[in-house]
Short mmCIF file of C-alpha atoms in Angstrom, two decimals:
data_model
loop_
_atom_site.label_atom_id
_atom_site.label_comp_id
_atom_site.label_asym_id
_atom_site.label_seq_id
_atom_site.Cartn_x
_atom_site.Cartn_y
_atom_site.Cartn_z
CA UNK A 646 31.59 147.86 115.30
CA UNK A 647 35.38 149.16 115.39
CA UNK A 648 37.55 146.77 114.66
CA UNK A 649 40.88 146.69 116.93
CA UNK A 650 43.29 144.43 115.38
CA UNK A 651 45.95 146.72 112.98
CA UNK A 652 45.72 145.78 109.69
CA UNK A 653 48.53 146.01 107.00
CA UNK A 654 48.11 147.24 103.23
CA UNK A 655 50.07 146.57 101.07
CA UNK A 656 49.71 149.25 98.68
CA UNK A 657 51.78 147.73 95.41
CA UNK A 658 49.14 145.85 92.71
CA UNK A 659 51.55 142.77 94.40
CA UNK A 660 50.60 140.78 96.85
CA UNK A 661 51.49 139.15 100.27
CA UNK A 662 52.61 136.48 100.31
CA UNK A 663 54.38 137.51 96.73
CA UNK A 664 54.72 134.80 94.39
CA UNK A 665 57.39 136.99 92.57
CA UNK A 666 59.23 137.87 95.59
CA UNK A 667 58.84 141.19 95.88
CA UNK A 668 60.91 142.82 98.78
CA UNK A 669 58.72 145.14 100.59
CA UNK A 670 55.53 142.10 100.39
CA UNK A 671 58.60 139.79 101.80
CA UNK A 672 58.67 142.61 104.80
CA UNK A 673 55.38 142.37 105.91
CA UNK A 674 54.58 138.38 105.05
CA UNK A 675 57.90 137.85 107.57
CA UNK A 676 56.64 140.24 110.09
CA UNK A 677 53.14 139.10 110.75
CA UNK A 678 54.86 135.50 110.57
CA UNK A 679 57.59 136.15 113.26
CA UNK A 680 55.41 138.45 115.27
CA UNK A 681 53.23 136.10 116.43
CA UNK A 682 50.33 138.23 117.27
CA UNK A 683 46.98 137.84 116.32
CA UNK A 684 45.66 140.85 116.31
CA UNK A 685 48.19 141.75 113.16
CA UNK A 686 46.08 141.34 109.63
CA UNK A 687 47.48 141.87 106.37
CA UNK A 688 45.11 143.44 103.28
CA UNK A 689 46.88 142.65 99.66
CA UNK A 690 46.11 142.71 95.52
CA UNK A 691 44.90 139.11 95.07
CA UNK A 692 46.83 137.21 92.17
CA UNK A 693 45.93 134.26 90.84
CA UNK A 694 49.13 132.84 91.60
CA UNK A 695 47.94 132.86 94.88
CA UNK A 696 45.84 129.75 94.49
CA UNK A 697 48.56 127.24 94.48
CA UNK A 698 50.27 128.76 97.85
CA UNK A 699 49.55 127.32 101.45
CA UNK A 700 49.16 130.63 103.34
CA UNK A 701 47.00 131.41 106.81
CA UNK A 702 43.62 133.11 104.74
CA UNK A 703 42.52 134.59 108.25
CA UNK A 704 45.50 136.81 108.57
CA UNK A 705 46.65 137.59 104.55
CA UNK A 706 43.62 139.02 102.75
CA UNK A 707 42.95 139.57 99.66
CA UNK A 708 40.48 141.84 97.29
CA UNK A 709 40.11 142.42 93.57
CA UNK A 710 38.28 144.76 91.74
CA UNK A 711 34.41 144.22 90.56
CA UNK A 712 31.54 146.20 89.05
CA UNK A 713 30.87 148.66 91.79
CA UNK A 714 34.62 149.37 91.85
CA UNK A 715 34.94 150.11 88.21
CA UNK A 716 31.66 152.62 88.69
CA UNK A 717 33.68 154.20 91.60
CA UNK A 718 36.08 154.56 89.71
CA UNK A 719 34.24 156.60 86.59
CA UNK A 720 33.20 158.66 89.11
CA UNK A 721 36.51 159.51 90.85
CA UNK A 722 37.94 160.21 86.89
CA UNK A 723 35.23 162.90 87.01
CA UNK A 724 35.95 164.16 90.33
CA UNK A 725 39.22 164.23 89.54
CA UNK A 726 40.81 164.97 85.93
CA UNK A 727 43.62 163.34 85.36
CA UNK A 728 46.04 165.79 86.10
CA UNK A 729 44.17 166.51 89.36
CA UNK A 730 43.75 162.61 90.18
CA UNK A 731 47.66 162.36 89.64
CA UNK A 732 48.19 164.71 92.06
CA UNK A 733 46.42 163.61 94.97
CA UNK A 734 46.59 160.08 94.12
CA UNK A 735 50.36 159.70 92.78
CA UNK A 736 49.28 157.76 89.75
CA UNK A 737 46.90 157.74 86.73
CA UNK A 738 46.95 154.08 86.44
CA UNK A 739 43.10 152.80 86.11
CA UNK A 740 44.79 149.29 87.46
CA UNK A 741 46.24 151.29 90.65
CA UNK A 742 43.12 153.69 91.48
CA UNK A 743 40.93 150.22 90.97
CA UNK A 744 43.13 148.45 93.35
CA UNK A 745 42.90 151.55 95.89
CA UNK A 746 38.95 151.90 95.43
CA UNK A 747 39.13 147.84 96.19
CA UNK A 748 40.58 148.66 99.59
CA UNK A 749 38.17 151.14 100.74
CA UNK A 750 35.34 149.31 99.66
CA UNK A 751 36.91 146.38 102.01
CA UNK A 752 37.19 149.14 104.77
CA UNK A 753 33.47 150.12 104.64
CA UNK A 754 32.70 146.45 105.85
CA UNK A 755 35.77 145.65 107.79
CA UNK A 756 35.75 148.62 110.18
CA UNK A 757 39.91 148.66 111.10
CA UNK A 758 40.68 152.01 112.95
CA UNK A 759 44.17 151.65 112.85
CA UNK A 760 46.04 151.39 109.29
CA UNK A 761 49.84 150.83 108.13
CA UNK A 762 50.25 151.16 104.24
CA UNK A 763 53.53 149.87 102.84
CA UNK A 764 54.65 151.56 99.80
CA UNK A 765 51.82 153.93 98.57
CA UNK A 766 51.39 157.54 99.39
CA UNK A 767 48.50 157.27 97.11
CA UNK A 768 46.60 155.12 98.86
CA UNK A 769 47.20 156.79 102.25
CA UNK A 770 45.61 159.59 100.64
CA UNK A 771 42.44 158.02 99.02
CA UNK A 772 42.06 156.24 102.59
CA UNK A 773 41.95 159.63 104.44
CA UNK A 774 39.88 160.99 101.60
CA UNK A 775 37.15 158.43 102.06
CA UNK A 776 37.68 157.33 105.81
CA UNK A 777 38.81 160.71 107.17
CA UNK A 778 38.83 159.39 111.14
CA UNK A 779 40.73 155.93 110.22
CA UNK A 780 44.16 156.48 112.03
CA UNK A 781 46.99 155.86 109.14
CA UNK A 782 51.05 155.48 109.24
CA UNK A 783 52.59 155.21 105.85
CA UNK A 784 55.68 152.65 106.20
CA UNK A 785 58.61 153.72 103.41
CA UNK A 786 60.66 151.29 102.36
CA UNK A 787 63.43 153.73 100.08
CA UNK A 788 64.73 156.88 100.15
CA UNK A 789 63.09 158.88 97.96
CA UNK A 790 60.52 161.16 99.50
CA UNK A 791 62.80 163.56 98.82
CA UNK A 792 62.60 163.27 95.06
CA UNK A 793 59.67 161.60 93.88
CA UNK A 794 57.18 163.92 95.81
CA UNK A 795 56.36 167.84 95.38
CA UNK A 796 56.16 170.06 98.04
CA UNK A 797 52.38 169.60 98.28
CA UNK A 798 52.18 165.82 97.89
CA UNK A 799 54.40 166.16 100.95
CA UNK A 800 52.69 168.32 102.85
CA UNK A 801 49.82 166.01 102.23
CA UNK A 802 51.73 163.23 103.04
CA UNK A 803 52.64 164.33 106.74
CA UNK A 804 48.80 165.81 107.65
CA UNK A 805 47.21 162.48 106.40
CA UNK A 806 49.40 160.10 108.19
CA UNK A 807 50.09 159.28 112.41
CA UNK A 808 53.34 158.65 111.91
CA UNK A 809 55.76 157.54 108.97
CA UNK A 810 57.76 154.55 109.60
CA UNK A 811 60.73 153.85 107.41
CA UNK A 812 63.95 151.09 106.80
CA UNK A 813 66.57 154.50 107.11
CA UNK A 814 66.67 157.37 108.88
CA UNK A 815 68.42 159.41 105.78
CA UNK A 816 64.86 159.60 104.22
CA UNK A 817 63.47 161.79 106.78
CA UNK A 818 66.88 164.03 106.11
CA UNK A 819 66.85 164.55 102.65
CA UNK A 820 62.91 165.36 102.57
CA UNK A 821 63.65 167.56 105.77
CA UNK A 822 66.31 169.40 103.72
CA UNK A 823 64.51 169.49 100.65
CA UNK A 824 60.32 170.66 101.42
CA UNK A 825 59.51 173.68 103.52
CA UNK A 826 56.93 171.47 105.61
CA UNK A 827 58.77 169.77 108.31
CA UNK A 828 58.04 166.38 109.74
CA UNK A 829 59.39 166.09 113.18
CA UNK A 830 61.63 162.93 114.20
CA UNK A 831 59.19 162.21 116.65
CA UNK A 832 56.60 161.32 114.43
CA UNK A 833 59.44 159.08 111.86
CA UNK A 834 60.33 155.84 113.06
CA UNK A 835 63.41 153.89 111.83
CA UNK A 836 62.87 150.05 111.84
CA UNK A 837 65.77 148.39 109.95
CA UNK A 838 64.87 145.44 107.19
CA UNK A 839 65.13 142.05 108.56
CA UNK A 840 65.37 138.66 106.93
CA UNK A 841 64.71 134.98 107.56
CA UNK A 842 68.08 133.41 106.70
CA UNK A 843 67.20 130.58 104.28
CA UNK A 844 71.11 129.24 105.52
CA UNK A 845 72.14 129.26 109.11
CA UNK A 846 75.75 129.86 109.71
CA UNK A 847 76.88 126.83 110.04
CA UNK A 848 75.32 125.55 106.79
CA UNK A 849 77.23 128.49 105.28
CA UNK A 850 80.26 127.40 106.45
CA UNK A 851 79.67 123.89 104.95
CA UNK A 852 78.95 125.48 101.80
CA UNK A 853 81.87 127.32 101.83
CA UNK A 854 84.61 124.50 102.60
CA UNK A 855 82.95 122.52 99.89
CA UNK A 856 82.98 125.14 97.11
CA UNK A 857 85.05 124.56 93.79
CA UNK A 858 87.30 127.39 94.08
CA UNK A 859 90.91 126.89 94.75
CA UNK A 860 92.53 127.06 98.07
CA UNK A 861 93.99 130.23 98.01
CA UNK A 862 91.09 131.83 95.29
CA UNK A 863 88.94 134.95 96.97
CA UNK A 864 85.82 135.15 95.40
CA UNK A 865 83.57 138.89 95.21
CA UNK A 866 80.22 138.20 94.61
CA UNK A 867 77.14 140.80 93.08
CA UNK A 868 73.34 140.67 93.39
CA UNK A 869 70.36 142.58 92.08
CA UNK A 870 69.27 143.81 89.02
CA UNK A 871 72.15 144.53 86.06
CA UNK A 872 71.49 148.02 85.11
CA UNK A 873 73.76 151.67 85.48
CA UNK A 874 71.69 152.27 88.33
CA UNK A 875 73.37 149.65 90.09
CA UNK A 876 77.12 150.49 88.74
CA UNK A 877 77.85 147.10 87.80
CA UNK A 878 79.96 148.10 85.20
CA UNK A 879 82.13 150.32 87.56
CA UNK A 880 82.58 147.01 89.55
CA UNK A 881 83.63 144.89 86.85
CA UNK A 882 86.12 148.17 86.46
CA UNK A 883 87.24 147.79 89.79
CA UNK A 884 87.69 144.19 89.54
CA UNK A 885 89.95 144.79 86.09
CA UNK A 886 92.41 146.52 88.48
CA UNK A 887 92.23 143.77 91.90
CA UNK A 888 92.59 141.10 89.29
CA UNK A 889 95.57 142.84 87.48
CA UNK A 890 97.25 142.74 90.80
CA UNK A 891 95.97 139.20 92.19
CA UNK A 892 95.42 136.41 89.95
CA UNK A 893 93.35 134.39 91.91
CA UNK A 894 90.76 137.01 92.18
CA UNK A 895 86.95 135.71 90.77
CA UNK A 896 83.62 137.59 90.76
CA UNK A 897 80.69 136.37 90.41
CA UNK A 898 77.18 138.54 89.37
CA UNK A 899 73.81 137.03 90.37
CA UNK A 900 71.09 138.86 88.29
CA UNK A 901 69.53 139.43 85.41
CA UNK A 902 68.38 142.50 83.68
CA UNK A 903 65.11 142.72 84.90
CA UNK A 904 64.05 141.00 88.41
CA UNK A 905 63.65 137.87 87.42
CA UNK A 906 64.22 135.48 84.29
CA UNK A 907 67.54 133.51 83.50
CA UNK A 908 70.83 135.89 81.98
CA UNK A 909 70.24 136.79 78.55
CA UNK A 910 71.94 139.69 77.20
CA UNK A 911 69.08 141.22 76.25
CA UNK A 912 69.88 145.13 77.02
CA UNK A 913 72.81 147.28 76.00
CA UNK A 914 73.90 147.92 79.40
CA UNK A 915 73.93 144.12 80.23
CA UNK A 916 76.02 143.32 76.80
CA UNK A 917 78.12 146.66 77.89
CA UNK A 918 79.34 144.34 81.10
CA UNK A 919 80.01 141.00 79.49
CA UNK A 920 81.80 142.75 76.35
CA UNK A 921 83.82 144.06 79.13
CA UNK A 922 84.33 141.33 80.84
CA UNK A 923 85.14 138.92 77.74
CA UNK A 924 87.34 141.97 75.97
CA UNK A 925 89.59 141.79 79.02
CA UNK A 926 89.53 138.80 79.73
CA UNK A 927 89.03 139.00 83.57
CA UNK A 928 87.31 136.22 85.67
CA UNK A 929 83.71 137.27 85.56
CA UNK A 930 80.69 134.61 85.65
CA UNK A 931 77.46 135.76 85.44
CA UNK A 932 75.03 133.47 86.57
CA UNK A 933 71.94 135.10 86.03
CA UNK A 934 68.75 134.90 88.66
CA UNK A 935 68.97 132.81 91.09
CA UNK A 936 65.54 131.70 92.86
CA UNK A 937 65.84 133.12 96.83
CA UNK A 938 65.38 129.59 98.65
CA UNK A 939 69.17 129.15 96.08
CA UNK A 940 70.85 132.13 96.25
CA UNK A 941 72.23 132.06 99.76
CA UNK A 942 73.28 128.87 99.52
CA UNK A 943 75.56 130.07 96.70
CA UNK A 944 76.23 133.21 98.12
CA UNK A 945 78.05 131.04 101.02
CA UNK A 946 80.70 129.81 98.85
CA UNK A 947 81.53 133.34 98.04
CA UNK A 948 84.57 135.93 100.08
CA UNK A 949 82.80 139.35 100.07
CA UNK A 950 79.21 140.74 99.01
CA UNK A 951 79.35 143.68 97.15
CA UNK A 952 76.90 146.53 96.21
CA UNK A 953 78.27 149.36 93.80
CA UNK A 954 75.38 151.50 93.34
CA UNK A 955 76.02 154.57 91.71
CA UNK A 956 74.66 157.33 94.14
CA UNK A 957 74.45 159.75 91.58
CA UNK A 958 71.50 157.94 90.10
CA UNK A 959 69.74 156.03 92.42
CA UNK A 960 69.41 155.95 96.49
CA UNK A 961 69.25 152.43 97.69
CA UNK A 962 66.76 152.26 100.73
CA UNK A 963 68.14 149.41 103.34
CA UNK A 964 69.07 146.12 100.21
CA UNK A 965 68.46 142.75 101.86
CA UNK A 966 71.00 141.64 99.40
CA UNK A 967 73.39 143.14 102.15
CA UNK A 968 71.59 141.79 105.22
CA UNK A 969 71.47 138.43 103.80
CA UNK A 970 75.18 138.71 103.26
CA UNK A 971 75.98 139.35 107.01
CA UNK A 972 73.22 136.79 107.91
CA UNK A 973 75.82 133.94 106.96
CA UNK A 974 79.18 136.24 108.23
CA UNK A 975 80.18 137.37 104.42
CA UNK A 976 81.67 141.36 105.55
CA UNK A 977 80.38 143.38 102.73
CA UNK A 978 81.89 146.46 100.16
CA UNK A 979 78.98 149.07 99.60
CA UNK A 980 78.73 152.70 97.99
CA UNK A 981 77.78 155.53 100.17
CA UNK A 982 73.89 155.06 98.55
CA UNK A 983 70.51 156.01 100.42
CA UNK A 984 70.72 153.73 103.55
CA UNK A 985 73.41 151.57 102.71
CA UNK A 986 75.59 153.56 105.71
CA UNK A 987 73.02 151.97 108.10
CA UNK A 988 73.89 148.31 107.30
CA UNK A 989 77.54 148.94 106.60
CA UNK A 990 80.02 149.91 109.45
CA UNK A 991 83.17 150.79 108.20
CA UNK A 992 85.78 149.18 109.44
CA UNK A 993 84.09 147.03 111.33
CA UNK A 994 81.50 144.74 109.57
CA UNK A 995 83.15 145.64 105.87
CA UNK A 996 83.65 149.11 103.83
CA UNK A 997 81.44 152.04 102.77
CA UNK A 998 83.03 153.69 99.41
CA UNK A 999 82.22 157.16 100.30
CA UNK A 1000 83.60 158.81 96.73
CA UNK A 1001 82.01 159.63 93.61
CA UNK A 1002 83.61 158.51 90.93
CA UNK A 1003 84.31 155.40 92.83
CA UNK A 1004 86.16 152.89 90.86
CA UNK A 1005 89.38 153.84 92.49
CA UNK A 1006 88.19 153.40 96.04
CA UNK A 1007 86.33 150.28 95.63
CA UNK A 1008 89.11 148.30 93.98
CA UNK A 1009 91.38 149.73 97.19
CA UNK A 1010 88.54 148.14 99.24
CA UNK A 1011 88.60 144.61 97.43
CA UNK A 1012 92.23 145.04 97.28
CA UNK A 1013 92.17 145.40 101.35
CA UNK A 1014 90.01 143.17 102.02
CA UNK A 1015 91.36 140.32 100.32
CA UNK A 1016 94.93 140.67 101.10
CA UNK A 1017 94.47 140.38 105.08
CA UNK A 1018 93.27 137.40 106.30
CA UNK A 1019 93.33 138.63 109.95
CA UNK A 1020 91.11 141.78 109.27
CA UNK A 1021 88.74 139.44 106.91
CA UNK A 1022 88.13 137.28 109.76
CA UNK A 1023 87.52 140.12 112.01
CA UNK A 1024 84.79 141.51 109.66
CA UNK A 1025 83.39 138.28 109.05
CA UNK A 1026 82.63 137.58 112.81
CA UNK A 1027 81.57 141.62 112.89
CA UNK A 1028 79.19 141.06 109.96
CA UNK A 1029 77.31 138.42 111.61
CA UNK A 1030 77.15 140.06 114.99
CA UNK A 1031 75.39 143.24 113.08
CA UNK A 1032 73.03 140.91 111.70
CA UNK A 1033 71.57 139.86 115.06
CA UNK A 1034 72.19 142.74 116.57
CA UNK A 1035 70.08 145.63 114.09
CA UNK A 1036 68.48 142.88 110.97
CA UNK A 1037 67.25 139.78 112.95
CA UNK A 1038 63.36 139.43 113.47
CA UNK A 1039 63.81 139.43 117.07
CA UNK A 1040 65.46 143.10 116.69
CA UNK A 1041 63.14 143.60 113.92
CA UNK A 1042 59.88 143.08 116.00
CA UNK A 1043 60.81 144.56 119.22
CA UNK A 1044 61.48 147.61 116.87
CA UNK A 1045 58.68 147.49 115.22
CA UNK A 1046 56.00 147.15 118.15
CA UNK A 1047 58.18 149.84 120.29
CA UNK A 1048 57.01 152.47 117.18
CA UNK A 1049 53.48 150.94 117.06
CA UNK A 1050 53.18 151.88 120.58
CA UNK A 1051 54.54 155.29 120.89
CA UNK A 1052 51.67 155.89 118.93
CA UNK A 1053 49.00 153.80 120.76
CA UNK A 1054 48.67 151.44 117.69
CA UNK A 1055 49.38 148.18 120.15
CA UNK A 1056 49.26 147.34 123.78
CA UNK A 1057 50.40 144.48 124.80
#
């Protein structure tokens, strides 16, 4: 018997809920929590961690591998060579083809017509392999179709699935622009990340009246993982130059050099910034990784979020680092990087750096920012209008179920 209800894969060897946190798994956990609908089922990796979390079992299941799944998968590895496997599959990982064989042995029993896979092109291709009449859409959560695909994985890509849904619309650009196949926008749906604020505003504001800063300090704050990707050092540059003008400039960087763990300098880049920081002697306190349920709360008693991703080596897909900023009314500095033009306005809920080098132009932004109190305040009451306005749940789901049924995934 068919079974109606739309079920969610997540196709990362993570899990939902995600003990670790993982972004995406945070996507689809919130989703199916705010959504309220019970024909929504989620299909995850199951981790062990898993057994100490209170979670609804009906609606987030779980499968790991057994003995029939490691035969399958000896038999796909002679099907498929490895370079042939890689290919059609997008990895050679025994850990990620056992975790996709776990899946479709869950959909022989568990007849769902109607798939969305988060994350894995991979999977969306051993589904249609095995199940070729199951409906898919692959949900993206970057921007880098473009780059991590060939023109054939692509092509591949677009055949197997209904419909791609994505957090950015400059994903379906770039891979437009780059492979000869094209996907028309009619068949790529934009649906903007969304958070749960862990603060509401006014427990921000609290927060930030009671902070330890001095009355007339401004405070810049970072979040994410330390590495060049992310251009941290070309902030703290930046910030050399504000604070050489403005003493009572701080920054703070939340973060480690990995995703999670407490600061250590434990890689070059990360000892590059605080050598930097110490050798010229600017205000800089890193305070390492800071649990989510914290982070907000000290995120309140910061000025300005700000992401400096260098766009020259990585595309951001739609941070929630930046949507949790404007959750709490905190306007926010970002790079011109993957979708990061989506969640800042310029001008009106903070500024987009557009240049490349961009030192210069971010410490003009800080510089801006910080020395108008009037324009702050406008971009503070912006940012938290643009919140509720494109990255609430309330946008988020109406979004979500308007793309579901344009292509008769949900009736109402």
């Amino acid at each position: 018997m068919i079974n109606n209800d739309i079920l969610i894969i997540y196709g990362s060897l993570n899990s939902v809920p995600s003990p670790e946190g993982a972004a995406p798994a945070k996507v689809i956990y919130e989703t199916v929590l705010t959504a309220e609908e019970s024909n929504f089922k989620v299909l995850s990796n199951y981790n062990p961690k898993l057994d100490d979390c209170t979670y609804d079992k009906t609606t987030f299941k779980h499968v790991k591998s057994n003995i029939f799944d490691s035969f399958a998968l000896i038999v796909l590895k002679i099907l498929y060579p490895y370079k042939r496997r890689k290919k059609k599959f997008i990895t050679g990982s025994d850990f990620g083809l056992l975790y996709f064989i776990s899946v479709c042995r869950f959909l022989v029993f568990n007849r769902y017509k109607k798939i969305v896979v988060h994350v894995s092109v991979g999977l969306v291709s051993m589904i249609k392999l095995v199940f070729p009449n199951r409906e898919v859409v692959f949900y993206h959560h970057g921007t880098s179709l473009h780059s991590k695909y060939s023109e054939e994985q692509w092509k591949a890509l677009i055949t197997n699935s209904k419909a791609i849904f994505a957090v950015n619309k400059i994903a379906l650009q770039k891979a437009n622009e780059t492979f000869k196949n094209q996907l028309n926008s009619s068949r790529y749906f934009t649906i903007p990340n969304a958070i749960i604020p862990k603060v509401t505003l006014k427990q921000a504001t609290d927060f930030y009246k009671n902070r330890h800063y001095g009355k007339n300090d401004f405070v810049f704050a970072f979040s994410g993982r330390i590495c060049i990707e992310k251009g941290v050092l070309n902030l703290l540059k930046a910030f050399k130059k504000v604070y050489g003008l403005n003493k009572n400039m701080h920054l703070v960087v939340f973060g480690a050099a990995g995703t999670r763990g407490t600061h250590n300098i434990t890689t070059d880049y990360l000892r590059q910034c605080h050598d930097f920081a110490m050798s010229n002697d600017i205000p800089v306190k890193f305070r390492g990784f800071v649990e989510n349920d914290k982070l907000l709360k000290v995120v309140s008693e910061v000025d300005v979020v700000v992401s400096s991703t260098d766009n020259m080596l990585y595309q951001e897909g739609m941070p929630l680092s930046l949507i949790e900023a404007i959750s709490i009314g905190k306007p926010i500095i970002a790079t011109n990087s993957g979708g990061n033009f989506e969640v800042v306005k310029n001008n009106e809920n903070g500024f987009l750096v557009r240049s490349n080098p961009y030192i210069e132009e971010l410490a003009e932004a800080m510089l801006k920012i910080s020395a108008d109190k009037e324009l702050y305040e406008k971009l503070s009451k912006s940012a938290y209008t643009s919140y509720l306005d494109n990255h609430s749940y309330e946008s988020y789901n109406r979004t979500f179920k308007e793309a579901l049924k344009a292509i008769n995934f949900f009736n109402e």
